[in-house]
Coordinates of C-alpha atoms in Angstrom, one line a residue:
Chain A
X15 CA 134.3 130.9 -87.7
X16 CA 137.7 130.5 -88.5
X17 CA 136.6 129.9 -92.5
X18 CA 134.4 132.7 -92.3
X19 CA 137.1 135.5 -91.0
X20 CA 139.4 134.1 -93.5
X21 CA 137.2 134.9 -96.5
X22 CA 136.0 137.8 -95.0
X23 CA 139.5 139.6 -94.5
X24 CA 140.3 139.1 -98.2
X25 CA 137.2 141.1 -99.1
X26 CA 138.5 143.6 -96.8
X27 CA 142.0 143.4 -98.1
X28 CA 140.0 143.9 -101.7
X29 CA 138.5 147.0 -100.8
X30 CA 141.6 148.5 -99.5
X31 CA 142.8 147.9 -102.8
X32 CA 140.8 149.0 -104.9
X33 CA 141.0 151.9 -106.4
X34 CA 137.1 152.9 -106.7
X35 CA 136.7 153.6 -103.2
X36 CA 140.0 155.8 -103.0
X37 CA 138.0 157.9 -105.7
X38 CA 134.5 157.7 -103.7
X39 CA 136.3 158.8 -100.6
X40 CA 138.1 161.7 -102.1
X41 CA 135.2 163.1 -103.9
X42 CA 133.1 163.2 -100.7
X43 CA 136.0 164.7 -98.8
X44 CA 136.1 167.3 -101.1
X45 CA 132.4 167.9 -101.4
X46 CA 132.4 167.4 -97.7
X47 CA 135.9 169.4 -96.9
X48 CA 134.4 172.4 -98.9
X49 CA 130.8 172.3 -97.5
X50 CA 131.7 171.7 -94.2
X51 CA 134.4 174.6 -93.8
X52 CA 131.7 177.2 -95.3
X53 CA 130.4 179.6 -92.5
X54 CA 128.5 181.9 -94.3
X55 CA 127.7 185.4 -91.6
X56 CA 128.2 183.0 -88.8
X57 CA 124.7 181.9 -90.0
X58 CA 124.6 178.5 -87.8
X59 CA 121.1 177.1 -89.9
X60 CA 123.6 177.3 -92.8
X61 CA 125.9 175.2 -90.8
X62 CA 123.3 173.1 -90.5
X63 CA 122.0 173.4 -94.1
X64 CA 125.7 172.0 -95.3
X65 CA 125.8 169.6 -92.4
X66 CA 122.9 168.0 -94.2
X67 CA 123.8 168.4 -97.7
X68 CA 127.6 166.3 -96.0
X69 CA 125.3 163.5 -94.7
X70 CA 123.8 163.2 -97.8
X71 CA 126.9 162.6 -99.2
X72 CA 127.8 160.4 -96.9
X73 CA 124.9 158.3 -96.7
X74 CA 124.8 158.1 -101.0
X75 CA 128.3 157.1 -100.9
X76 CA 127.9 154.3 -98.1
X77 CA 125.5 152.7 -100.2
X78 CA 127.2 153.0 -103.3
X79 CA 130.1 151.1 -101.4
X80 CA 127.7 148.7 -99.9
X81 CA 126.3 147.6 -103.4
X82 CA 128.7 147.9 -105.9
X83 CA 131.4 146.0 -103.2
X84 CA 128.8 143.4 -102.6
X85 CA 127.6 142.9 -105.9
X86 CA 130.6 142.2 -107.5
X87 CA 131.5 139.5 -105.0
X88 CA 130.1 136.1 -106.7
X89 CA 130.0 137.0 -110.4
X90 CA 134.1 137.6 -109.8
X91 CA 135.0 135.1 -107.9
X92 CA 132.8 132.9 -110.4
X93 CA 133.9 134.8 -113.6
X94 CA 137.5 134.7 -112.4
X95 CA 136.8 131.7 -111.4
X96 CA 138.6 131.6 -107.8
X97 CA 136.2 129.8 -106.5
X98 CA 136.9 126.2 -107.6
X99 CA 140.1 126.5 -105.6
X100 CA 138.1 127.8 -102.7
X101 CA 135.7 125.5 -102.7
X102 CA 137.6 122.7 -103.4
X103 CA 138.9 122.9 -99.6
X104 CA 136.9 122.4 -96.9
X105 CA 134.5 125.5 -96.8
X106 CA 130.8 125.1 -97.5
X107 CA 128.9 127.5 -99.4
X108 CA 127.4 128.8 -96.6
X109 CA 130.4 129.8 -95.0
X110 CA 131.3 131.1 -98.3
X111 CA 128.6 133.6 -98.6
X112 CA 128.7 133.7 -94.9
X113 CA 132.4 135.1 -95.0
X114 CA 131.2 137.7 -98.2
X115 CA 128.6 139.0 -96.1
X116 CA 131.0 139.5 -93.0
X117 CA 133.9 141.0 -95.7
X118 CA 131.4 143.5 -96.8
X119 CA 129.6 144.9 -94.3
X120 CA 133.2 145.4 -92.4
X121 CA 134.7 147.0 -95.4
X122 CA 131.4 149.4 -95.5
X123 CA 132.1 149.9 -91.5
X124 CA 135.2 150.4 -92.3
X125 CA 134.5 153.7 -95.1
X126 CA 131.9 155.0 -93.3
X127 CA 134.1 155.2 -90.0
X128 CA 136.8 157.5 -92.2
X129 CA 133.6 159.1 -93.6
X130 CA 132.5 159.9 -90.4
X131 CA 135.2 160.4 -88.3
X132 CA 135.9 163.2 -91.2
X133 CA 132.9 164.3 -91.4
X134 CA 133.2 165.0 -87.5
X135 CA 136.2 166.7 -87.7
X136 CA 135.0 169.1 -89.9
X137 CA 131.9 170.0 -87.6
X138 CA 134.2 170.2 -84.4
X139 CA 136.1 172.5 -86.4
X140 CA 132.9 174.7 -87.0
X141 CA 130.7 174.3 -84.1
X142 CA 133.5 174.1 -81.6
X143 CA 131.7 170.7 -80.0
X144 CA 131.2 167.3 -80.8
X145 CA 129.0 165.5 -79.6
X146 CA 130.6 162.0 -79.7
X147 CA 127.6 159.8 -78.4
X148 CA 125.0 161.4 -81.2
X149 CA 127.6 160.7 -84.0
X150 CA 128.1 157.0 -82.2
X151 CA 124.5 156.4 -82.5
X152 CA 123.9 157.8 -85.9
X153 CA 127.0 155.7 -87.7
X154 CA 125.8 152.7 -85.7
X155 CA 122.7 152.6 -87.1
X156 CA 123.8 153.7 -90.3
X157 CA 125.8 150.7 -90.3
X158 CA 123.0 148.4 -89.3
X159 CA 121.2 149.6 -92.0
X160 CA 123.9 149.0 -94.3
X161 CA 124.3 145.3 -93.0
X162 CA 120.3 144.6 -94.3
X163 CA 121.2 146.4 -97.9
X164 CA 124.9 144.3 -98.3
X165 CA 122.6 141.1 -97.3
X166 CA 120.2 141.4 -100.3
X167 CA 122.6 142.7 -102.5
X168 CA 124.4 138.9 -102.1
X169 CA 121.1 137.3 -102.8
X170 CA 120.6 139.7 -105.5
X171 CA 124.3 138.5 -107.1
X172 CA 123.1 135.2 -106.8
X173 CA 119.4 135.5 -108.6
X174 CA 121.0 138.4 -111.4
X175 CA 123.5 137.5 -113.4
X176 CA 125.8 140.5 -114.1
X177 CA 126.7 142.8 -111.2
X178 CA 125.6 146.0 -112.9
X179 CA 122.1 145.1 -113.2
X180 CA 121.7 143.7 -109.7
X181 CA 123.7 146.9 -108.3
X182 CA 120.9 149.0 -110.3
X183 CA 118.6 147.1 -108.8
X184 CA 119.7 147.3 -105.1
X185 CA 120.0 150.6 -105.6
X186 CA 117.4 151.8 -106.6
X187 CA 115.3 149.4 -104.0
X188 CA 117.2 150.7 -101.4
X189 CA 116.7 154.5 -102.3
X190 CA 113.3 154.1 -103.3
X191 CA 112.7 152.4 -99.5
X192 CA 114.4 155.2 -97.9
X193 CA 112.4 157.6 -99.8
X194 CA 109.1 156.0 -99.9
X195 CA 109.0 153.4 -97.5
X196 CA 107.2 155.4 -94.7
X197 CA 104.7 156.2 -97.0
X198 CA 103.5 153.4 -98.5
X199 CA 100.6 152.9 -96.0
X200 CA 99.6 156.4 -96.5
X201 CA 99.3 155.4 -100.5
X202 CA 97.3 152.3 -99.9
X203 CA 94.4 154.0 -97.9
X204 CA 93.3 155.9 -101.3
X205 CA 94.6 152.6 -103.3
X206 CA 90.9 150.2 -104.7
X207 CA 91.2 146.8 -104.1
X208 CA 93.1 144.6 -104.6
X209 CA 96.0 147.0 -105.0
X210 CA 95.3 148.4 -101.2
X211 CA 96.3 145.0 -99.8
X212 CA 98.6 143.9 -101.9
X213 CA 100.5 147.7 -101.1
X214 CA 99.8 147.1 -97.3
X215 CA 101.7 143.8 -97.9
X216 CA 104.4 145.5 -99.2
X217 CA 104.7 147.8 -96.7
X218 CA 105.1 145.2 -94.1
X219 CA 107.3 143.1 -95.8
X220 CA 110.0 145.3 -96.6
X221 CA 113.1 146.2 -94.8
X222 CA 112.1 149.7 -93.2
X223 CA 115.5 151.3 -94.1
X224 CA 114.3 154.7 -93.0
X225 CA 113.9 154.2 -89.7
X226 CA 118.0 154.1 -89.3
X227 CA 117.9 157.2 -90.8
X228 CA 118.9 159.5 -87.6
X229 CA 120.7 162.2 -89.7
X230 CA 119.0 165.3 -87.6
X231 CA 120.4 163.5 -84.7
X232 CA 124.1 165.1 -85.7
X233 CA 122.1 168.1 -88.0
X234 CA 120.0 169.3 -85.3
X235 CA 122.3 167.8 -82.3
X236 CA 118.9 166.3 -80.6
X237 CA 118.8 164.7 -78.0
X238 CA 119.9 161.1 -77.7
X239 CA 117.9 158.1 -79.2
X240 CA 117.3 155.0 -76.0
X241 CA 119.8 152.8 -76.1
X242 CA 117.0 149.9 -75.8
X243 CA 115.5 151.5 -79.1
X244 CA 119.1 151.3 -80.8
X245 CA 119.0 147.5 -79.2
X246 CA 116.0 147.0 -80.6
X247 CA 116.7 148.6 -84.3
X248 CA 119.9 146.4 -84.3
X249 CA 117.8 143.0 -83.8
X250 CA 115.5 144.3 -86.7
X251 CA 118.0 145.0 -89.0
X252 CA 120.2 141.3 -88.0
X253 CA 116.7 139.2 -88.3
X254 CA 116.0 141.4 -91.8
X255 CA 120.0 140.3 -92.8
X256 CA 119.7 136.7 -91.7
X257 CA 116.2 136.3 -94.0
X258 CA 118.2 137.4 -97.1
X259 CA 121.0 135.8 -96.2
X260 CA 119.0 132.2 -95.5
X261 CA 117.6 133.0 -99.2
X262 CA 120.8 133.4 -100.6
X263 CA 122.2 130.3 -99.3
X264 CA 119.0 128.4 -100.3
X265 CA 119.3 129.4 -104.0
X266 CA 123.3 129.2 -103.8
X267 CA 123.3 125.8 -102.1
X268 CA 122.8 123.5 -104.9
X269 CA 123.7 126.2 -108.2
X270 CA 125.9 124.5 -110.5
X271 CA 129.3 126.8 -110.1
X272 CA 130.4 127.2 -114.5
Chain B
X25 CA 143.1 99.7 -95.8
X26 CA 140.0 101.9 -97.3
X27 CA 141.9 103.3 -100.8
X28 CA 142.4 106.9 -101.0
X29 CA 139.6 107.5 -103.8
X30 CA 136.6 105.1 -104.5
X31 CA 133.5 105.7 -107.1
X32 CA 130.6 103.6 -107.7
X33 CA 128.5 103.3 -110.7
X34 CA 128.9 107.3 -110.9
X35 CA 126.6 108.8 -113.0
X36 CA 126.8 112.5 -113.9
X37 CA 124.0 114.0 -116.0
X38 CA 123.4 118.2 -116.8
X39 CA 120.2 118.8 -117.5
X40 CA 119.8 121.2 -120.1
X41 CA 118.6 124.7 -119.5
X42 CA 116.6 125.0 -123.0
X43 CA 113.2 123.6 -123.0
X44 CA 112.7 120.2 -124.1
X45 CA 116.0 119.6 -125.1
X46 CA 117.6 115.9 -123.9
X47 CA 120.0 116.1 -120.5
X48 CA 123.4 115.5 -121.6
X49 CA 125.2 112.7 -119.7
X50 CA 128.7 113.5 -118.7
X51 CA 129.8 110.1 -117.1
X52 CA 127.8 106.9 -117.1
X53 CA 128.3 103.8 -114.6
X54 CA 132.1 104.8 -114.0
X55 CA 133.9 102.7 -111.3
X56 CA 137.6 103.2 -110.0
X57 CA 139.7 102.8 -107.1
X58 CA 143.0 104.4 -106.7
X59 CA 145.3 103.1 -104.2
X60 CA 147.0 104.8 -101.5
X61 CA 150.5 106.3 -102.9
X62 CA 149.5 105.7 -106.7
X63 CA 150.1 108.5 -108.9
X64 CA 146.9 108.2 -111.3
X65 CA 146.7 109.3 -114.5
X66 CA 143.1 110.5 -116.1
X67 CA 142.6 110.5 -119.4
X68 CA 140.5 111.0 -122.2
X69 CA 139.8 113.6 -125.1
X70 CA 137.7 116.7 -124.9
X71 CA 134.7 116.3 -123.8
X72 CA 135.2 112.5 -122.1
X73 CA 133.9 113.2 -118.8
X74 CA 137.3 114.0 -117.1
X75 CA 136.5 117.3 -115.4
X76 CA 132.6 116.1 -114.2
X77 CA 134.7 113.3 -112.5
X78 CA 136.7 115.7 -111.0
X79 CA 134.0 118.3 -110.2
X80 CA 132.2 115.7 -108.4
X81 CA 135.7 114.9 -106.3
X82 CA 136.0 117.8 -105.1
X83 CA 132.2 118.4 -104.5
X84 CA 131.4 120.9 -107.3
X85 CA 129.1 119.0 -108.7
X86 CA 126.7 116.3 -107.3
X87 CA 126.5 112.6 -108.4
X88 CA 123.4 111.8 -110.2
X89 CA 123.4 108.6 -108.9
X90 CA 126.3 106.6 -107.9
X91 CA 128.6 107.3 -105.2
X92 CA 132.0 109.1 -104.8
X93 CA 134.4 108.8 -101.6
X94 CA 137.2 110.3 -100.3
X95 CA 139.5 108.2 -97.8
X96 CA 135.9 106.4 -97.3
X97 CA 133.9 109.8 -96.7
X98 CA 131.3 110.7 -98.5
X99 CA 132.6 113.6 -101.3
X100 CA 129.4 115.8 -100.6
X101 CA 130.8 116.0 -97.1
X102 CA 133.1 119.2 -97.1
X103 CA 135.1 117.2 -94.1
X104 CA 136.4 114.6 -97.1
X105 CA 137.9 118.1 -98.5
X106 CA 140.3 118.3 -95.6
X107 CA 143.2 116.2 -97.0
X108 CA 142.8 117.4 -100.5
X109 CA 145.4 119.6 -102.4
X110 CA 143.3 120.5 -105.6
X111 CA 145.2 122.4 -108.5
X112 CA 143.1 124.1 -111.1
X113 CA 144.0 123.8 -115.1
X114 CA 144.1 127.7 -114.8
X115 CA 145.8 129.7 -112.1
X116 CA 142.5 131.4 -111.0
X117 CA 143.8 133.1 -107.4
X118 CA 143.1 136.3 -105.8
X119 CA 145.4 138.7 -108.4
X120 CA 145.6 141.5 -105.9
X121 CA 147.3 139.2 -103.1
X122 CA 150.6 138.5 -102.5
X123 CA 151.9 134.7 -103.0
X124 CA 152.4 135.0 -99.0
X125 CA 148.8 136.5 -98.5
X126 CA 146.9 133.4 -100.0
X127 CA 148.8 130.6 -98.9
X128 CA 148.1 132.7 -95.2
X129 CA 144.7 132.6 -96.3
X130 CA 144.2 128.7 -97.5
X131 CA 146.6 127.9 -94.3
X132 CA 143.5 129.6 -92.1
X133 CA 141.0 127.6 -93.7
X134 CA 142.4 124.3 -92.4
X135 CA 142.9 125.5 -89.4
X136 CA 146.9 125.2 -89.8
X137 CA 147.4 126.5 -85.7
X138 CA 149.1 130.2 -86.2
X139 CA 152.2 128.9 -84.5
X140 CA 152.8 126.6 -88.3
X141 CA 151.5 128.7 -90.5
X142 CA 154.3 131.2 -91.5
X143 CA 156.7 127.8 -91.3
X144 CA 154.4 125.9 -93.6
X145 CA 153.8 129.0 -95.7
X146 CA 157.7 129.2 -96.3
X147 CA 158.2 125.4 -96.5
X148 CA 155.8 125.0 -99.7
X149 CA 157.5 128.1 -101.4
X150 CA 160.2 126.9 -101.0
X151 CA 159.7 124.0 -102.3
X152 CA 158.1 125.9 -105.4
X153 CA 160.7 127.8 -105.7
X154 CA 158.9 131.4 -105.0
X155 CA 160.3 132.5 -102.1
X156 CA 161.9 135.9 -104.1
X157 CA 158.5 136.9 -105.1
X158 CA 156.3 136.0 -101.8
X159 CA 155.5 139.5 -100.9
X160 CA 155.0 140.7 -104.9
X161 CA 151.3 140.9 -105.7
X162 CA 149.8 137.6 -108.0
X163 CA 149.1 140.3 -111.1
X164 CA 152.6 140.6 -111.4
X165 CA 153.5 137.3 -112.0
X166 CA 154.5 135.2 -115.2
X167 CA 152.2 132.3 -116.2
X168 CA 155.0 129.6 -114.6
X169 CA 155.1 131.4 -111.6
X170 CA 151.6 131.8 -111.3
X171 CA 150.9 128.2 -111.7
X172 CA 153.7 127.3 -109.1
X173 CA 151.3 129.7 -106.8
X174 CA 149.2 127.3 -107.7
X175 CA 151.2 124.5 -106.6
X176 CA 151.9 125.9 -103.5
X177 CA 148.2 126.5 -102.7
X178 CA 147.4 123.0 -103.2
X179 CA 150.1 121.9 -101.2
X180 CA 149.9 124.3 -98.3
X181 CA 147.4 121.6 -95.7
X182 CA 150.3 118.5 -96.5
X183 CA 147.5 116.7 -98.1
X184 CA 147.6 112.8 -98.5
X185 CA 145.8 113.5 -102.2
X186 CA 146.6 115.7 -104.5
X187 CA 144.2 116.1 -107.4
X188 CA 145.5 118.2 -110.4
X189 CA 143.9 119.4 -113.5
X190 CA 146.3 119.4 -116.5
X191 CA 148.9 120.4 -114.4
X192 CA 151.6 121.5 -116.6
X193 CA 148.5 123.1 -119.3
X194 CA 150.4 126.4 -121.1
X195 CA 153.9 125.5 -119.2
X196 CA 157.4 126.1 -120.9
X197 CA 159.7 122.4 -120.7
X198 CA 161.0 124.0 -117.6
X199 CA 158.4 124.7 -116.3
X200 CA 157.0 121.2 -116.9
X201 CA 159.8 119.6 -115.4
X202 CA 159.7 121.5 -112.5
X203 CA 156.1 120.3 -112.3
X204 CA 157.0 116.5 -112.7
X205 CA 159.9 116.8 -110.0
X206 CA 157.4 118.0 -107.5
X207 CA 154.8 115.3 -108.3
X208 CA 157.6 112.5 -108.5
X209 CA 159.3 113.9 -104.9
X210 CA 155.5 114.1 -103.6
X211 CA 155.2 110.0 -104.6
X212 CA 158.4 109.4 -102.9
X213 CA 156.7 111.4 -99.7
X214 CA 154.2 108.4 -100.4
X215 CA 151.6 110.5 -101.7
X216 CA 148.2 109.8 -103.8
X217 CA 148.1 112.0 -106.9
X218 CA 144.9 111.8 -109.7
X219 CA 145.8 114.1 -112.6
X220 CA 144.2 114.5 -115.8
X221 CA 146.6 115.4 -118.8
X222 CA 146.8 115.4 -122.4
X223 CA 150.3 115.4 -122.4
X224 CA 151.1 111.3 -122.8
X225 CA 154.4 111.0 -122.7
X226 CA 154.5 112.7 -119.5
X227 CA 151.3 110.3 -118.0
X228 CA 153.9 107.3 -119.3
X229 CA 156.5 109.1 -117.0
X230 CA 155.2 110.0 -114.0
X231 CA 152.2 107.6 -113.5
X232 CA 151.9 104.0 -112.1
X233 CA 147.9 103.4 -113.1
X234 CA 145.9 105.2 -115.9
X235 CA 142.5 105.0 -116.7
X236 CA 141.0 106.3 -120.4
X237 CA 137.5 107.8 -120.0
X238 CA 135.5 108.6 -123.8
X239 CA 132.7 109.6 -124.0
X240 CA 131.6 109.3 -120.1
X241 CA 132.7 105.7 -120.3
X242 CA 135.8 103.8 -118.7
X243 CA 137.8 102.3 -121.6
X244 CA 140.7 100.8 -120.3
X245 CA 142.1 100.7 -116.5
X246 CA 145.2 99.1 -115.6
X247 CA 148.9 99.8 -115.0
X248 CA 151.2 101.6 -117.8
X249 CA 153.5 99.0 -118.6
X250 CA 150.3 96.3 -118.3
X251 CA 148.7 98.7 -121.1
X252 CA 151.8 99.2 -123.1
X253 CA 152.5 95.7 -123.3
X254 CA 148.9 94.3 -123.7
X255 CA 148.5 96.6 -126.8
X256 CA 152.3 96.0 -128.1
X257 CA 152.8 100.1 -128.3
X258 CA 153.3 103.5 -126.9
X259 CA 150.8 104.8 -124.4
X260 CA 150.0 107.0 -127.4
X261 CA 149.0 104.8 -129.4
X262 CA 146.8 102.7 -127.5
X263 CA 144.9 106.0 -126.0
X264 CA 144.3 106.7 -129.7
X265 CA 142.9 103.1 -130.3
X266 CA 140.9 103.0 -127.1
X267 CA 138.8 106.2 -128.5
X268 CA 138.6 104.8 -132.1
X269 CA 140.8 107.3 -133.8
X270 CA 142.9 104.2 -135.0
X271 CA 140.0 102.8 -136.5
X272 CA 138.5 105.2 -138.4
X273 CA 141.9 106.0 -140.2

């Protein structure tokens, strides 16, 4: 574990570093500082309105973190080439991409809690109340959901070569699953053989993203998901991360590294 | 006593990625021993099978056939990594860290107890002679300096073998020297050391035992002065006779 939290602070340390997610950051906080502050007739389904337009924001920018911090692991530290020193100590590759995956999805926890934390500070500012649990709840599972998407985005950097096409990729498979995902069983009914089964295997297969989607949680300030249901969305999202992450290490185990 | 490295009939073979074409073999039915506090010298031109060897040492690469050990393990086991201090022909480190940062780093992935760490970080650059620069980000360092990082990296877990890859590679003579001090103080600390170099007169310098790899095949094997007398020349000279530049000219 030791290994693992070693590798996975310098991917932390990276991030905080970089200058990309300085840039991300502001740019939301800007989009998000002048949304949030408008209060247009004391209108409050405006509030709301902009309250979903800042999630958005939020959410779009998580995953851009998630994928372009991800994808850019491997083909670095192979292009760069720090991974023959790595390696040459003893760390296996599991605990390798083991201690990427960790590095990751903490430096996504760790942009979305600013983004958040912000974004709540904004809306306390408005609303005069905050209602701490919801925003718990909805970042959580936010964050859950960004674990599964940072997971296949490192077996993604293993199978595609240069990080721009698998970050296209991921993206565009995550969005489209957020988007569509709930659908695709809806589709299938008017779908002719065999493409009705093969879209019903699709629709079971995939990572459901959507359903960590609580955004009207905080928009609409509902009522509070169970706790055994957030239990329960956690172990779905850790089983989807720990199939993606098994397939990474199974391609990654025995890839020449030049 | 079980010597520090030992391969067998090591054979390394890439297969090639374009359709029908032949695999290319790296190294073929290569056997060596080095002894415990030898400094090794591995050589051999471009292209002789010097890196594969050393890929396979440190695990990068898996044997074909043959086998590979470290202090008697297995090299495929990442355990026979422990005492190993491995230094890169390039400085390829983490540019955004500071000199302090990765050795902190390396230090936690031997499980150096937090207690030695910071004392072991300072000792080895110390002993690099970085200890100005240890909070200053790796970007901002010269080449030398970079490749004293290096140094430091490999020496951070105390290992008992050190295995370098053209260690003084794109070094000015000070730097070089500063290089050869550290490997001849680390043989008086009784250590093993296996580096490959091009640079000869330094091998005749610094090393007890050479070996001459061409074309994936052991040459020669033997001590320097054995070599040097054998042949009745320089170290050179008999490399360049070994892989049959003397007789073509």
């Amino acid at each position: 574990m030791n290994t693992i939290w070693a590798l996975a602070k310098v991917v932390v340390l990276e991030m905080v570093r970089r200058k990309d997610f300085y840039v991300l950051f502001i740019l939301t906080v800007l989009l998000t500082g002048t949304a949030g502050s408008v209060n247009l007739f004391n209108d409050r389904s405006i509030v709301r309105y902009l309250k979903e337009i800042c999630l958005l924001l939020i959410w779009l920018s998580g995953l851009v973190i998630a994928i372009t911090c991800t994808a850019r692991q491997i083909p670095a530290e192979r292009e760069q080439r720090t991974i023959f020193p790595l390696l040459a100590k003893p760390v296996t590759r599991g605990q390798f991409l083991l201690g990427k995956f960790l590095g990751c999805w903490l430096a996504t926890g760790l942009a979305l809690a600013v983004f958040y934390l912000f974004f709540g500070l904004i809306s306390a500012t408005r609303e005069q109340h905050w209602p701490v649990l919801n925003y718990l709840q909805a970042a959580w599972l936010h964050w859950m959901m960004l674990g599964v998407v940072v997971a296949f985005t490192l077996l993604g950097s293993i199978v595609f070569a240069a990080p721009s096409s698998n970050g296209t990729i991921c993206f565009v498979v995550s969005v489209g699953i957020l988007l569509l995902g709930r659908h695709l069983n809806k589709v299938a009914l008017d779908l002719a053989q065999p493409w009705q089964s093969l879209l019903y295997g699709v629709y079971f297969v995939i990572p459901h993203l959507e359903l960590f989607d609580v955004r009207d949680l905080i928009i609409h300030n509902w009522e509070l998901i169970r706790w055994e249901m957030v239990a329960l969305a956690t172990l779905y999202a850790a089983a989807y991360a720990a199939f993606f992450l098994f397939g990474a290490w199974w391609v990654f185990r025995r890839r020449p590294l030049n | 006593m079980e010597p520090t490295v030992a391969i067998e009939d090591l054979r390394i073979e890439y297969r090639s990625r374009d359709l029908g074409e032949a695999s290319k073999v790296a190294v073929n039915g290569l056997n060596l021993v080095v002894g415990r506090g030898e400094v090794f010298g591995f050589l051999g031109p471009n292209g002789a099978g010097k890196t594969s060897t050393m890929n396979v040492l440190l695990g990068f690469v898996p044997p074909s056939s043959g086998t590979a050990r470290i202090f008697g393990v297995d090299v495929r086991e990442p355990i026979a990594r422990q005492r190993i201090g491995y230094l890169p022909e390039q400085t390829y480190y983490y540019k955004f860290l500071t000199a302090e940062e990765l050795l902190r780093l390396y230090a936690g992935i031997f499980h150096i107890p937090v207690a030695e760490r910071e004392a072991r970080v300072g000792a080895v650059l110390k002993l690099v002679e970085l200890e100005h620069a240890r909070n200053r980000q790796i970007k901002t360092y010269s080449k030398g300096m970079q490749q004293r990082v290096g140094l430091a990296q490999a020496l951070i877990n105390n290992p008992d073998l050190l295995i370098l890859d053209e260690p003084t590679s794109g070094l000015d003579p000070l730097g070089r020297m500063k290089v050869r001090e550290i490997i001849q103080r680390l043989k008086n600390e009784g250590k093993t050391v296996f580096f490959s170099s091009h640079e000869l007169g330094e091998v005749e310098t610094v090393c007890d035992r050479v070996a001459i790899l061409h074309q994936g095949h052991l040459k020669a094997e033997g001590r320097v002065t054995d070599l040097v007398a054998q042949h009745a020349a320089n170290l050179e000279q008999v490399f360049l006779k070994l892989v049959g530049y003397a007789s073509q000219s």
